[in-house]
Amino acid sequence: DTTVKQNPRYKLARVGKPVNLICSQTMNHDTMYWYQKKPNQAPKLLLFYYDKILNREADTFEKFQSSRPNNSFCSLYIGSAGLEYSAMYLCASSSGTISNERLFFGHGTKLSVL
Amino acid sequence: QEKVQQSPESLIVPEGAMSSLNCTFSNSASQSIWWYQQHPGKGPEALISIFSNGNKKEGRLTVYLNRASLHVSLHIRDSQPSDSAVYLCAVASSGSWQLIFGSGTQLTVMP
């Protein structure tokens, strides 16, 4: 099974409210990633976990949090949603620690902030 | 940081034609280049990757990499309507743990 699952598929949130997105994989992959994708833009890496170590990108450091309670699950948490957070959020996993390994993506969660 | 540019933004070809997609990147020391395909409502799916200068062929797909000109291209022979999708070029940046993606080419194959 090479599936990465994301929940929910669609998420509606109010400005200022928290948002929690969930991702799971059953491939026993070491690394799990969260990307943000807006229309006509490239997917942008927000953060990734290698095993239990969280790495966050410098420009999104304070905007997103994440947890990985076990190898299979990873969450993305937004403490206070703003209109600029409206986007598709893609979770991915890979078996290696280097970026030469292919990524397996979920179908994404479309977040709309109103 | 690595920059990845794709062209054209959109491409329409008739069924059976060759589709040619282009990607340029900024760092000749980049480790590998990937092409991902994304259909509506689905996540990107890895199609083919190339590490060494030259070309690589898999089925109807051929990838050409020229590190000197910082250019990689994807060619789809005998394009089918099911090939209609967004194609994302992604570059593994040397010394980094991440893939840098381009903004994609929307390919439409007309029956």
Tab-separated table of C-alpha atoms in Angstrom:
chain	number	residue	atom	x	y	z
A	1	ASP	CA	0.000	0.000	0.000
A	2	THR	CA	1.610	3.242	-1.143
A	3	THR	CA	-1.119	5.529	0.092
A	4	VAL	CA	-0.764	8.761	2.008
A	5	LYS	CA	-4.089	9.762	3.521
A	6	GLN	CA	-5.157	13.244	4.495
A	7	ASN	CA	-8.132	14.420	6.513
A	8	PRO	CA	-10.283	16.296	6.017
A	9	ARG	CA	-10.464	16.767	2.239
A	10	TYR	CA	-11.991	20.227	2.648
A	11	LYS	CA	-11.754	22.524	5.640
A	12	LEU	CA	-13.554	25.779	6.287
A	13	ALA	CA	-12.134	27.997	9.026
A	14	ARG	CA	-12.842	31.423	10.453
A	15	VAL	CA	-10.195	34.102	10.693
A	16	GLY	CA	-8.448	33.884	14.038
A	17	LYS	CA	-9.498	30.304	14.740
A	18	PRO	CA	-7.142	27.319	14.973
A	19	VAL	CA	-6.856	24.677	12.250
A	20	ASN	CA	-5.548	21.123	12.583
A	21	LEU	CA	-4.864	18.941	9.539
A	22	ILE	CA	-4.067	15.242	9.723
A	23	CYS	CA	-1.898	12.979	7.574
A	24	SER	CA	-1.092	9.283	7.795
A	25	GLN	CA	1.032	6.774	5.883
A	26	THR	CA	1.508	3.040	6.264
A	27	MET	CA	4.782	2.694	4.339
A	28	ASN	CA	6.972	3.088	7.443
A	29	HIS	CA	8.631	6.096	5.867
A	30	ASP	CA	11.203	8.035	7.883
A	31	THR	CA	10.302	11.450	6.566
A	32	MET	CA	6.980	13.257	6.350
A	33	TYR	CA	6.490	16.665	4.737
A	34	TRP	CA	3.891	19.412	4.601
A	35	TYR	CA	3.627	21.596	1.511
A	36	GLN	CA	1.382	24.580	0.855
A	37	LYS	CA	0.129	25.119	-2.688
A	38	LYS	CA	-1.742	28.153	-3.970
A	39	PRO	CA	-3.216	28.385	-7.480
A	40	ASN	CA	-0.602	28.926	-10.212
A	41	GLN	CA	2.217	28.760	-7.673
A	42	ALA	CA	4.796	26.112	-6.915
A	43	PRO	CA	4.255	23.850	-3.894
A	44	LYS	CA	6.102	25.440	-0.998
A	45	LEU	CA	7.702	23.333	1.719
A	46	LEU	CA	6.485	24.381	5.171
A	47	LEU	CA	8.179	21.811	7.374
A	48	PHE	CA	9.211	18.184	7.552
A	49	TYR	CA	9.860	15.492	10.134
A	50	TYR	CA	12.792	13.166	9.842
A	51	ASP	CA	11.925	10.482	12.383
A	52	LYS	CA	11.090	12.575	15.475
A	53	ILE	CA	13.056	15.669	14.462
A	54	LEU	CA	11.028	18.613	13.214
A	55	ASN	CA	12.550	20.977	10.647
A	56	ARG	CA	10.660	24.169	9.832
A	57	GLU	CA	11.419	26.594	7.041
A	58	ALA	CA	12.685	29.967	8.260
A	59	ASP	CA	9.975	32.058	6.616
A	60	THR	CA	7.128	29.944	7.995
A	61	PHE	CA	8.663	29.146	11.356
A	62	GLU	CA	6.199	31.045	13.478
A	63	LYS	CA	3.092	30.342	11.409
A	64	PHE	CA	2.898	26.552	11.475
A	65	GLN	CA	3.368	23.867	14.080
A	66	SER	CA	3.416	20.143	13.713
A	67	SER	CA	3.489	16.944	15.721
A	68	ARG	CA	4.347	13.362	14.907
A	69	PRO	CA	3.115	11.117	17.720
A	70	ASN	CA	4.253	7.999	15.879
A	71	ASN	CA	5.867	6.999	12.585
A	72	SER	CA	2.550	6.843	10.729
A	73	PHE	CA	0.888	10.126	11.686
A	74	CYS	CA	1.752	13.763	11.260
A	75	SER	CA	-0.365	16.859	11.885
A	76	LEU	CA	-0.164	20.459	10.742
A	77	TYR	CA	-1.426	23.071	13.153
A	78	ILE	CA	-2.265	26.707	12.540
A	79	GLY	CA	-2.841	28.587	15.787
A	80	SER	CA	-4.738	31.521	14.347
A	81	ALA	CA	-5.852	31.287	10.728
A	82	GLY	CA	-5.603	34.324	8.477
A	83	LEU	CA	-6.999	34.864	4.989
A	84	GLU	CA	-3.524	34.235	3.550
A	85	TYR	CA	-3.647	30.644	4.821
A	86	SER	CA	-6.296	29.723	2.252
A	87	ALA	CA	-4.550	27.129	0.092
A	88	MET	CA	-4.179	23.444	-0.662
A	89	TYR	CA	-2.090	21.650	1.962
A	90	LEU	CA	-0.255	18.593	0.685
A	91	CYS	CA	1.261	15.956	2.917
A	92	ALA	CA	4.002	13.710	1.557
A	93	SER	CA	6.328	11.002	2.790
A	94	SER	CA	9.577	9.429	1.654
A	95	SER	CA	11.756	6.566	2.739
A	96	GLY	CA	15.046	8.426	2.845
A	97	THR	CA	16.601	11.349	4.567
A	98	ILE	CA	17.853	12.881	1.355
A	99	SER	CA	15.786	14.464	-1.331
A	100	ASN	CA	16.822	11.902	-3.957
A	101	GLU	CA	13.988	9.678	-2.861
A	102	ARG	CA	10.608	10.069	-4.535
A	103	LEU	CA	7.862	11.651	-2.497
A	104	PHE	CA	4.462	10.010	-2.088
A	105	PHE	CA	1.737	12.647	-1.799
A	106	GLY	CA	-1.739	12.608	-0.333
A	107	HIS	CA	-4.658	14.138	-2.248
A	108	GLY	CA	-4.440	17.292	-0.147
A	109	THR	CA	-6.677	19.295	2.153
A	110	LYS	CA	-8.195	22.416	0.683
A	111	LEU	CA	-8.372	25.051	3.412
A	112	SER	CA	-10.637	28.054	2.974
A	113	VAL	CA	-10.374	30.795	5.585
A	114	LEU	CA	-13.303	33.210	5.803
B	1	GLN	CA	18.091	29.044	-2.746
B	2	GLU	CA	17.441	26.957	-5.816
B	3	LYS	CA	14.989	28.482	-8.312
B	4	VAL	CA	12.960	26.388	-10.721
B	5	GLN	CA	11.155	27.848	-13.740
B	6	GLN	CA	8.848	25.909	-16.042
B	7	SER	CA	7.620	26.661	-19.539
B	8	PRO	CA	5.200	26.863	-21.108
B	9	GLU	CA	2.547	27.555	-18.480
B	10	SER	CA	0.031	25.676	-20.558
B	11	LEU	CA	0.285	23.392	-23.566
B	12	ILE	CA	-2.443	21.993	-25.811
B	13	VAL	CA	-1.605	19.152	-28.184
B	14	PRO	CA	-3.707	16.775	-30.294
B	15	GLU	CA	-3.917	13.111	-29.394
B	16	GLY	CA	-0.946	11.180	-30.742
B	17	ALA	CA	1.391	14.196	-30.808
B	18	MET	CA	4.625	14.710	-28.906
B	19	SER	CA	4.346	16.901	-25.800
B	20	SER	CA	7.482	18.807	-24.788
B	21	LEU	CA	7.816	20.478	-21.413
B	22	ASN	CA	10.744	22.560	-20.203
B	23	CYS	CA	12.346	23.355	-16.872
B	24	THR	CA	15.328	25.487	-15.899
B	25	PHE	CA	17.053	25.531	-12.554
B	26	SER	CA	19.642	27.765	-10.952
B	27	ASN	CA	22.258	25.453	-9.426
B	28	SER	CA	24.337	23.135	-11.612
B	29	ALA	CA	25.289	21.118	-8.500
B	30	SER	CA	21.678	20.091	-7.923
B	31	GLN	CA	21.523	16.410	-7.151
B	32	SER	CA	18.528	15.172	-9.115
B	33	ILE	CA	15.573	16.374	-11.096
B	34	TRP	CA	12.103	14.877	-10.830
B	35	TRP	CA	8.941	15.213	-12.863
B	36	TYR	CA	5.625	14.839	-11.062
B	37	GLN	CA	2.174	14.541	-12.617
B	38	GLN	CA	-0.903	15.920	-10.876
B	39	HIS	CA	-4.456	15.170	-11.972
B	40	PRO	CA	-7.348	17.289	-10.638
B	41	GLY	CA	-8.337	16.353	-7.093
B	42	LYS	CA	-5.239	14.229	-6.565
B	43	GLY	CA	-1.794	14.738	-5.134
B	44	PRO	CA	1.326	14.895	-7.333
B	45	GLU	CA	2.704	11.529	-8.410
B	46	ALA	CA	6.335	10.946	-9.321
B	47	LEU	CA	6.784	10.045	-13.001
B	48	ILE	CA	10.486	9.945	-13.729
B	49	SER	CA	13.766	11.254	-12.347
B	50	ILE	CA	17.213	11.880	-13.750
B	51	PHE	CA	20.532	12.256	-11.951
B	52	SER	CA	23.175	12.262	-14.664
B	53	ASN	CA	23.687	14.474	-17.668
B	54	GLY	CA	22.108	13.004	-20.786
B	55	ASN	CA	18.790	11.329	-21.375
B	56	LYS	CA	16.618	8.696	-19.793
B	57	LYS	CA	13.728	6.854	-21.404
B	58	GLU	CA	10.841	5.074	-19.694
B	59	GLY	CA	7.978	3.929	-21.904
B	60	ARG	CA	6.534	6.969	-23.675
B	61	LEU	CA	8.551	9.358	-21.494
B	62	THR	CA	12.007	10.752	-22.273
B	63	VAL	CA	13.884	13.194	-20.061
B	64	TYR	CA	16.899	15.222	-21.217
B	65	LEU	CA	19.224	16.864	-18.695
B	66	ASN	CA	21.886	19.420	-19.578
B	67	ARG	CA	23.599	20.674	-16.442
B	68	ALA	CA	25.776	23.147	-18.341
B	69	SER	CA	22.689	24.997	-19.572
B	70	LEU	CA	20.727	24.311	-16.352
B	71	HIS	CA	17.931	22.813	-18.428
B	72	VAL	CA	15.816	19.685	-18.283
B	73	SER	CA	12.986	18.687	-20.577
B	74	LEU	CA	10.256	16.057	-20.516
B	75	HIS	CA	8.899	14.625	-23.738
B	76	ILE	CA	5.761	12.500	-23.910
B	77	ARG	CA	5.469	10.490	-27.095
B	78	ASP	CA	2.053	9.584	-28.518
B	79	SER	CA	0.220	11.829	-26.026
B	80	GLN	CA	-3.142	10.552	-24.787
B	81	PRO	CA	-6.122	12.419	-23.278
B	82	SER	CA	-5.320	10.645	-19.996
B	83	ASP	CA	-1.965	12.491	-20.000
B	84	SER	CA	-3.867	15.741	-19.459
B	85	ALA	CA	-2.625	17.013	-16.096
B	86	VAL	CA	-0.310	19.522	-14.428
B	87	TYR	CA	3.353	18.536	-14.703
B	88	LEU	CA	5.676	19.739	-11.944
B	89	CYS	CA	9.431	19.885	-12.257
B	90	ALA	CA	11.270	19.435	-8.942
B	91	VAL	CA	14.954	19.809	-8.184
B	92	ALA	CA	16.774	18.238	-5.260
B	93	SER	CA	19.059	20.958	-4.009
B	94	SER	CA	22.576	19.860	-3.129
B	95	GLY	CA	23.141	19.945	0.605
B	96	SER	CA	19.470	20.426	1.327
B	97	TRP	CA	16.802	18.029	2.442
B	98	GLN	CA	14.071	19.343	0.229
B	99	LEU	CA	12.729	19.368	-3.296
B	100	ILE	CA	12.194	22.753	-4.904
B	101	PHE	CA	9.215	22.717	-7.236
B	102	GLY	CA	8.347	24.807	-10.259
B	103	SER	CA	4.844	26.201	-10.684
B	104	GLY	CA	3.914	23.615	-13.294
B	105	THR	CA	2.794	23.199	-16.900
B	106	GLN	CA	-0.869	22.444	-17.591
B	107	LEU	CA	-0.946	19.873	-20.407
B	108	THR	CA	-4.191	19.307	-22.298
B	109	VAL	CA	-4.356	16.533	-24.890
B	110	MET	CA	-7.300	16.967	-27.239
B	111	PRO	CA	-8.987	13.773	-28.526
